[in-house]
Amino acid sequence: MSTIPRRALLGGAAGAVALGLAGCGAGSRADVLASAGTLTSRHCPGRTVHWQLARPKGVQRPPLVVVLHGKGGDASHAFRILHLDDHVAATGLALASVDGGDDYWHRRRSGVDPGAMVVDDLIPLMRKETGYEGRIAFLGWSMGGYGSLLLASELGPERVSAVVAESAALWTTPGASSPGAFDDREDFLAHDVFAPGRLAVLRRIPVRMDCGRSDPFVSGNRAFARALPSARLTVDDGGHTAAYWRDHAAAQLRWVAAQPR
């Protein structure tokens, strides 16, 4: 078992301590460094936001992938359930996850904006943690798959090197969306990744999509791939399950690592 150095991040709005991530293998692997902490953000008032990071041991300034969880998830799901840390050493990537709540990674009427928290707070903090200064990638599943496409469409190719959206929660009309995903029709339209302007941005970013044939979002994923022909969509056996997401993680992260940065 490796000994993970214990440290504190001084300054800013966040504190961090290196530790083994509860319930995942990162803390017990000789080739992975795991850390976790909290941040505060004006975009998530009244909340203490937890984050987790897994990075390859001995790699200086590893490329950063921001991982966005699905509805009902939290920062731990990337490692505790999907075991993404199993692929950190092989790919040389640093994977950062964060609690986003169930607000679909965009500004809501309540004033909460988890997407802005990712951009304004998490990414700068993870750059300090890793030393990485280049373009980032996004990987997300379900609600987080939608969020990954949304944030990439806002940041553009100057700041985003690649997007993996798996089993993405996508709807082609406001009335078809799940309750709670958007405040109202106007909110849906303001954050619609099918919008021509957003598609024009995403055409300039490598996009990979994976979705199971039995997934309730498969029609939305196929519709999005038709709207964005540059996206690489794989539809194969499986459903909207953690097992499906775990099974595809290695190939997805290898693909991310192969993209120019």
GROMACS .gro file of C-alpha atoms in nm:
model
  261
    1MET     CA    1   0.000   0.000   0.000
    2SER     CA    2   0.131   0.341  -0.088
    3THR     CA    3   0.154   0.616   0.168
    4ILE     CA    4  -0.041   0.919   0.052
    5PRO     CA    5   0.098   1.247   0.183
    6ARG     CA    6  -0.128   1.442   0.411
    7ARG     CA    7  -0.149   1.813   0.331
    8ALA     CA    8  -0.370   2.116   0.355
    9LEU     CA    9  -0.446   2.359   0.077
   10LEU     CA   10  -0.410   2.710   0.212
   11GLY     CA   11  -0.591   3.017   0.086
   12GLY     CA   12  -0.899   3.060  -0.130
   13ALA     CA   13  -1.236   2.925  -0.037
   14ALA     CA   14  -1.145   2.558  -0.015
   15GLY     CA   15  -0.965   2.319   0.213
   16ALA     CA   16  -0.820   1.986   0.105
   17VAL     CA   17  -0.663   1.686   0.270
   18ALA     CA   18  -0.509   1.397   0.079
   19LEU     CA   19  -0.670   1.070   0.180
   20GLY     CA   20  -0.798   0.740   0.056
   21LEU     CA   21  -1.139   0.793  -0.104
   22ALA     CA   22  -1.398   0.616   0.105
   23GLY     CA   23  -1.529   0.312  -0.073
   24CYS     CA   24  -1.297   0.330  -0.374
   25GLY     CA   25  -0.961   0.184  -0.459
   26ALA     CA   26  -0.772   0.507  -0.518
   27GLY     CA   27  -0.631   0.535  -0.169
   28SER     CA   28  -0.493   0.179  -0.170
   29ARG     CA   29  -0.332   0.182  -0.516
   30ALA     CA   30   0.042   0.232  -0.548
   31ASP     CA   31  -0.001   0.415  -0.878
   32VAL     CA   32  -0.278   0.663  -0.787
   33LEU     CA   33  -0.289   0.963  -0.558
   34ALA     CA   34  -0.634   1.043  -0.419
   35SER     CA   35  -0.748   1.359  -0.248
   36ALA     CA   36  -1.076   1.507  -0.138
   37GLY     CA   37  -1.202   1.828   0.013
   38THR     CA   38  -1.469   2.093   0.012
   39LEU     CA   39  -1.521   2.429  -0.149
   40THR     CA   40  -1.764   2.711  -0.102
   41SER     CA   41  -1.916   2.892  -0.397
   42ARG     CA   42  -2.143   3.189  -0.444
   43HIS     CA   43  -2.313   2.978  -0.710
   44CYS     CA   44  -2.423   2.723  -0.448
   45PRO     CA   45  -2.530   2.944  -0.156
   46GLY     CA   46  -2.563   2.775   0.179
   47ARG     CA   47  -2.393   2.458   0.061
   48THR     CA   48  -2.062   2.296   0.139
   49VAL     CA   49  -1.958   2.136  -0.188
   50HIS     CA   50  -1.749   1.819  -0.174
   51TRP     CA   51  -1.497   1.724  -0.441
   52GLN     CA   52  -1.269   1.428  -0.507
   53LEU     CA   53  -0.959   1.393  -0.724
   54ALA     CA   54  -0.764   1.091  -0.847
   55ARG     CA   55  -0.437   1.146  -1.035
   56PRO     CA   56  -0.151   0.925  -1.148
   57LYS     CA   57   0.136   0.906  -0.905
   58GLY     CA   58   0.462   1.047  -1.037
   59VAL     CA   59   0.302   1.233  -1.331
   60GLN     CA   60   0.361   1.606  -1.333
   61ARG     CA   61   0.070   1.822  -1.448
   62PRO     CA   62  -0.158   1.539  -1.567
   63PRO     CA   63  -0.436   1.643  -1.810
   64LEU     CA   64  -0.757   1.716  -1.624
   65VAL     CA   65  -1.094   1.550  -1.681
   66VAL     CA   66  -1.394   1.696  -1.499
   67VAL     CA   67  -1.645   1.421  -1.417
   68LEU     CA   68  -2.014   1.516  -1.380
   69HIS     CA   69  -2.243   1.273  -1.200
   70GLY     CA   70  -2.601   1.181  -1.281
   71LYS     CA   71  -2.918   1.271  -1.091
   72GLY     CA   72  -2.906   1.146  -0.735
   73GLY     CA   73  -2.528   1.121  -0.746
   74ASP     CA   74  -2.245   1.304  -0.575
   75ALA     CA   75  -1.870   1.349  -0.602
   76SER     CA   76  -1.801   0.997  -0.471
   77HIS     CA   77  -1.994   0.814  -0.744
   78ALA     CA   78  -1.715   0.850  -1.002
   79PHE     CA   79  -1.489   0.640  -0.781
   80ARG     CA   80  -1.706   0.456  -0.530
   81ILE     CA   81  -1.951   0.322  -0.789
   82LEU     CA   82  -1.793   0.359  -1.134
   83HIS     CA   83  -1.433   0.296  -1.017
   84LEU     CA   84  -1.290   0.545  -1.265
   85ASP     CA   85  -0.971   0.554  -1.060
   86ASP     CA   86  -0.894   0.206  -1.201
   87HIS     CA   87  -0.801   0.380  -1.528
   88VAL     CA   88  -0.601   0.676  -1.399
   89ALA     CA   89  -0.256   0.519  -1.411
   90ALA     CA   90  -0.305   0.362  -1.754
   91THR     CA   91  -0.428   0.683  -1.915
   92GLY     CA   92  -0.218   0.937  -1.724
   93LEU     CA   93  -0.528   1.149  -1.664
   94ALA     CA   94  -0.639   1.332  -1.350
   95LEU     CA   95  -1.010   1.287  -1.276
   96ALA     CA   96  -1.195   1.545  -1.067
   97SER     CA   97  -1.553   1.504  -0.948
   98VAL     CA   98  -1.779   1.735  -0.749
   99ASP     CA   99  -2.121   1.746  -0.584
  100GLY     CA  100  -2.360   1.913  -0.829
  101GLY     CA  101  -2.693   1.836  -0.667
  102ASP     CA  102  -2.987   1.754  -0.892
  103ASP     CA  103  -3.004   2.088  -1.077
  104TYR     CA  104  -2.888   1.957  -1.415
  105TRP     CA  105  -2.564   2.156  -1.414
  106HIS     CA  106  -2.718   2.493  -1.508
  107ARG     CA  107  -2.856   2.804  -1.343
  108ARG     CA  108  -3.195   2.758  -1.182
  109ARG     CA  109  -3.464   2.997  -1.069
  110SER     CA  110  -3.355   2.936  -0.709
  111GLY     CA  111  -3.023   3.105  -0.787
  112VAL     CA  112  -2.823   2.783  -0.767
  113ASP     CA  113  -2.587   2.733  -1.063
  114PRO     CA  114  -2.377   2.417  -1.039
  115GLY     CA  115  -2.237   2.468  -1.388
  116ALA     CA  116  -2.093   2.806  -1.294
  117MET     CA  117  -1.955   2.648  -0.975
  118VAL     CA  118  -1.766   2.398  -1.189
  119VAL     CA  119  -1.624   2.668  -1.416
  120ASP     CA  120  -1.551   2.940  -1.159
  121ASP     CA  121  -1.453   2.734  -0.856
  122LEU     CA  122  -1.381   2.367  -0.922
  123ILE     CA  123  -1.166   2.398  -1.234
  124PRO     CA  124  -0.936   2.669  -1.093
  125LEU     CA  125  -0.898   2.467  -0.772
  126MET     CA  126  -0.816   2.149  -0.963
  127ARG     CA  127  -0.557   2.338  -1.168
  128LYS     CA  128  -0.387   2.431  -0.842
  129GLU     CA  129  -0.407   2.071  -0.723
  130THR     CA  130  -0.263   1.921  -1.042
  131GLY     CA  131  -0.054   2.202  -1.190
  132TYR     CA  132  -0.226   2.143  -1.524
  133GLU     CA  133  -0.281   2.456  -1.733
  134GLY     CA  134  -0.409   2.318  -2.064
  135ARG     CA  135  -0.753   2.247  -2.203
  136ILE     CA  136  -0.976   2.024  -1.992
  137ALA     CA  137  -1.208   1.740  -2.088
  138PHE     CA  138  -1.553   1.652  -1.957
  139LEU     CA  139  -1.700   1.309  -1.885
  140GLY     CA  140  -2.052   1.265  -1.753
  141TRP     CA  141  -2.335   1.017  -1.743
  142SER     CA  142  -2.712   1.073  -1.755
  143MET     CA  143  -2.771   1.423  -1.611
  144GLY     CA  144  -2.393   1.465  -1.617
  145GLY     CA  145  -2.378   1.366  -1.983
  146TYR     CA  146  -2.614   1.648  -2.064
  147GLY     CA  147  -2.416   1.878  -1.834
  148SER     CA  148  -2.090   1.788  -2.007
  149LEU     CA  149  -2.230   1.885  -2.346
  150LEU     CA  150  -2.382   2.202  -2.202
  151LEU     CA  151  -2.066   2.326  -2.031
  152ALA     CA  152  -1.849   2.238  -2.330
  153SER     CA  153  -2.084   2.437  -2.554
  154GLU     CA  154  -2.035   2.736  -2.325
  155LEU     CA  155  -1.655   2.708  -2.283
  156GLY     CA  156  -1.576   2.622  -2.643
  157PRO     CA  157  -1.278   2.450  -2.807
  158GLU     CA  158  -1.032   2.704  -2.670
  159ARG     CA  159  -1.089   2.560  -2.321
  160VAL     CA  160  -1.225   2.209  -2.383
  161SER     CA  161  -1.033   1.931  -2.557
  162ALA     CA  162  -1.296   1.654  -2.554
  163VAL     CA  163  -1.636   1.549  -2.420
  164VAL     CA  164  -1.767   1.207  -2.324
  165ALA     CA  165  -2.144   1.207  -2.280
  166GLU     CA  166  -2.277   0.864  -2.190
  167SER     CA  167  -2.644   0.779  -2.159
  168ALA     CA  168  -2.695   1.155  -2.172
  169ALA     CA  169  -3.027   1.289  -2.044
  170LEU     CA  170  -3.142   1.454  -2.366
  171TRP     CA  171  -3.485   1.563  -2.480
  172THR     CA  172  -3.582   1.722  -2.810
  173THR     CA  173  -3.878   1.924  -2.676
  174PRO     CA  174  -3.952   2.102  -2.346
  175GLY     CA  175  -4.261   1.894  -2.280
  176ALA     CA  176  -4.066   1.569  -2.297
  177SER     CA  177  -3.814   1.656  -2.025
  178SER     CA  178  -3.820   1.493  -1.684
  179PRO     CA  179  -3.987   1.682  -1.399
  180GLY     CA  180  -3.733   1.901  -1.223
  181ALA     CA  181  -3.477   1.903  -1.503
  182PHE     CA  182  -3.576   2.259  -1.598
  183ASP     CA  183  -3.775   2.532  -1.428
  184ASP     CA  184  -4.003   2.588  -1.728
  185ARG     CA  185  -4.011   2.602  -2.106
  186GLU     CA  186  -3.792   2.913  -2.116
  187ASP     CA  187  -3.531   2.746  -1.895
  188PHE     CA  188  -3.525   2.444  -2.128
  189LEU     CA  189  -3.478   2.661  -2.436
  190ALA     CA  190  -3.206   2.870  -2.273
  191HIS     CA  191  -3.006   2.553  -2.198
  192ASP     CA  192  -3.098   2.337  -2.496
  193VAL     CA  193  -2.789   2.161  -2.633
  194PHE     CA  194  -2.978   2.107  -2.960
  195ALA     CA  195  -2.977   2.485  -3.016
  196PRO     CA  196  -2.791   2.576  -3.339
  197GLY     CA  197  -2.545   2.804  -3.162
  198ARG     CA  198  -2.445   2.534  -2.914
  199LEU     CA  199  -2.416   2.272  -3.189
  200ALA     CA  200  -2.188   2.506  -3.386
  201VAL     CA  201  -1.953   2.521  -3.087
  202LEU     CA  202  -1.965   2.145  -3.023
  203ARG     CA  203  -1.878   2.073  -3.386
  204ARG     CA  204  -1.534   2.210  -3.304
  205ILE     CA  205  -1.482   1.977  -3.005
  206PRO     CA  206  -1.434   1.599  -3.022
  207VAL     CA  207  -1.749   1.442  -2.876
  208ARG     CA  208  -1.796   1.076  -2.788
  209MET     CA  209  -2.134   0.933  -2.690
  210ASP     CA  210  -2.221   0.584  -2.562
  211CYS     CA  211  -2.573   0.464  -2.489
  212GLY     CA  212  -2.735   0.128  -2.432
  213ARG     CA  213  -3.008   0.000  -2.659
  214SER     CA  214  -3.235  -0.048  -2.356
  215ASP     CA  215  -3.164   0.301  -2.218
  216PRO     CA  216  -3.470   0.530  -2.198
  217PHE     CA  217  -3.254   0.811  -2.341
  218VAL     CA  218  -3.139   0.620  -2.649
  219SER     CA  219  -3.376   0.806  -2.882
  220GLY     CA  220  -3.255   1.142  -2.752
  221ASN     CA  221  -2.893   1.035  -2.794
  222ARG     CA  222  -2.957   0.921  -3.150
  223ALA     CA  223  -3.136   1.248  -3.227
  224PHE     CA  224  -2.841   1.445  -3.090
  225ALA     CA  225  -2.593   1.244  -3.297
  226ARG     CA  226  -2.800   1.324  -3.607
  227ALA     CA  227  -2.793   1.693  -3.513
  228LEU     CA  228  -2.419   1.674  -3.444
  229PRO     CA  229  -2.277   1.437  -3.708
  230SER     CA  230  -1.923   1.501  -3.585
  231ALA     CA  231  -2.007   1.320  -3.261
  232ARG     CA  232  -1.905   0.957  -3.231
  233LEU     CA  233  -2.209   0.763  -3.105
  234THR     CA  234  -2.197   0.397  -3.003
  235VAL     CA  235  -2.528   0.223  -2.928
  236ASP     CA  236  -2.477  -0.124  -2.788
  237ASP     CA  237  -2.624  -0.370  -2.541
  238GLY     CA  238  -2.712  -0.228  -2.202
  239GLY     CA  239  -2.936   0.002  -2.008
  240HIS     CA  240  -2.921   0.309  -1.786
  241THR     CA  241  -2.706   0.139  -1.526
  242ALA     CA  242  -2.381   0.178  -1.337
  243ALA     CA  243  -2.268  -0.154  -1.485
  244TYR     CA  244  -2.298  -0.010  -1.836
  245TRP     CA  245  -2.103   0.302  -1.738
  246ARG     CA  246  -1.829   0.098  -1.565
  247ASP     CA  247  -1.792  -0.128  -1.867
  248HIS     CA  248  -1.731   0.167  -2.100
  249ALA     CA  249  -1.504   0.374  -1.877
  250ALA     CA  250  -1.169   0.230  -1.988
  251ALA     CA  251  -1.234   0.286  -2.359
  252GLN     CA  252  -1.377   0.631  -2.296
  253LEU     CA  253  -1.079   0.749  -2.095
  254ARG     CA  254  -0.833   0.605  -2.346
  255TRP     CA  255  -1.018   0.803  -2.612
  256VAL     CA  256  -0.995   1.120  -2.405
  257ALA     CA  257  -0.623   1.066  -2.349
  258ALA     CA  258  -0.570   1.031  -2.725
  259GLN     CA  259  -0.727   1.370  -2.809
  260PRO     CA  260  -0.496   1.665  -2.880
  261ARG     CA  261  -0.463   1.908  -2.592
   0.00000   0.00000   0.00000
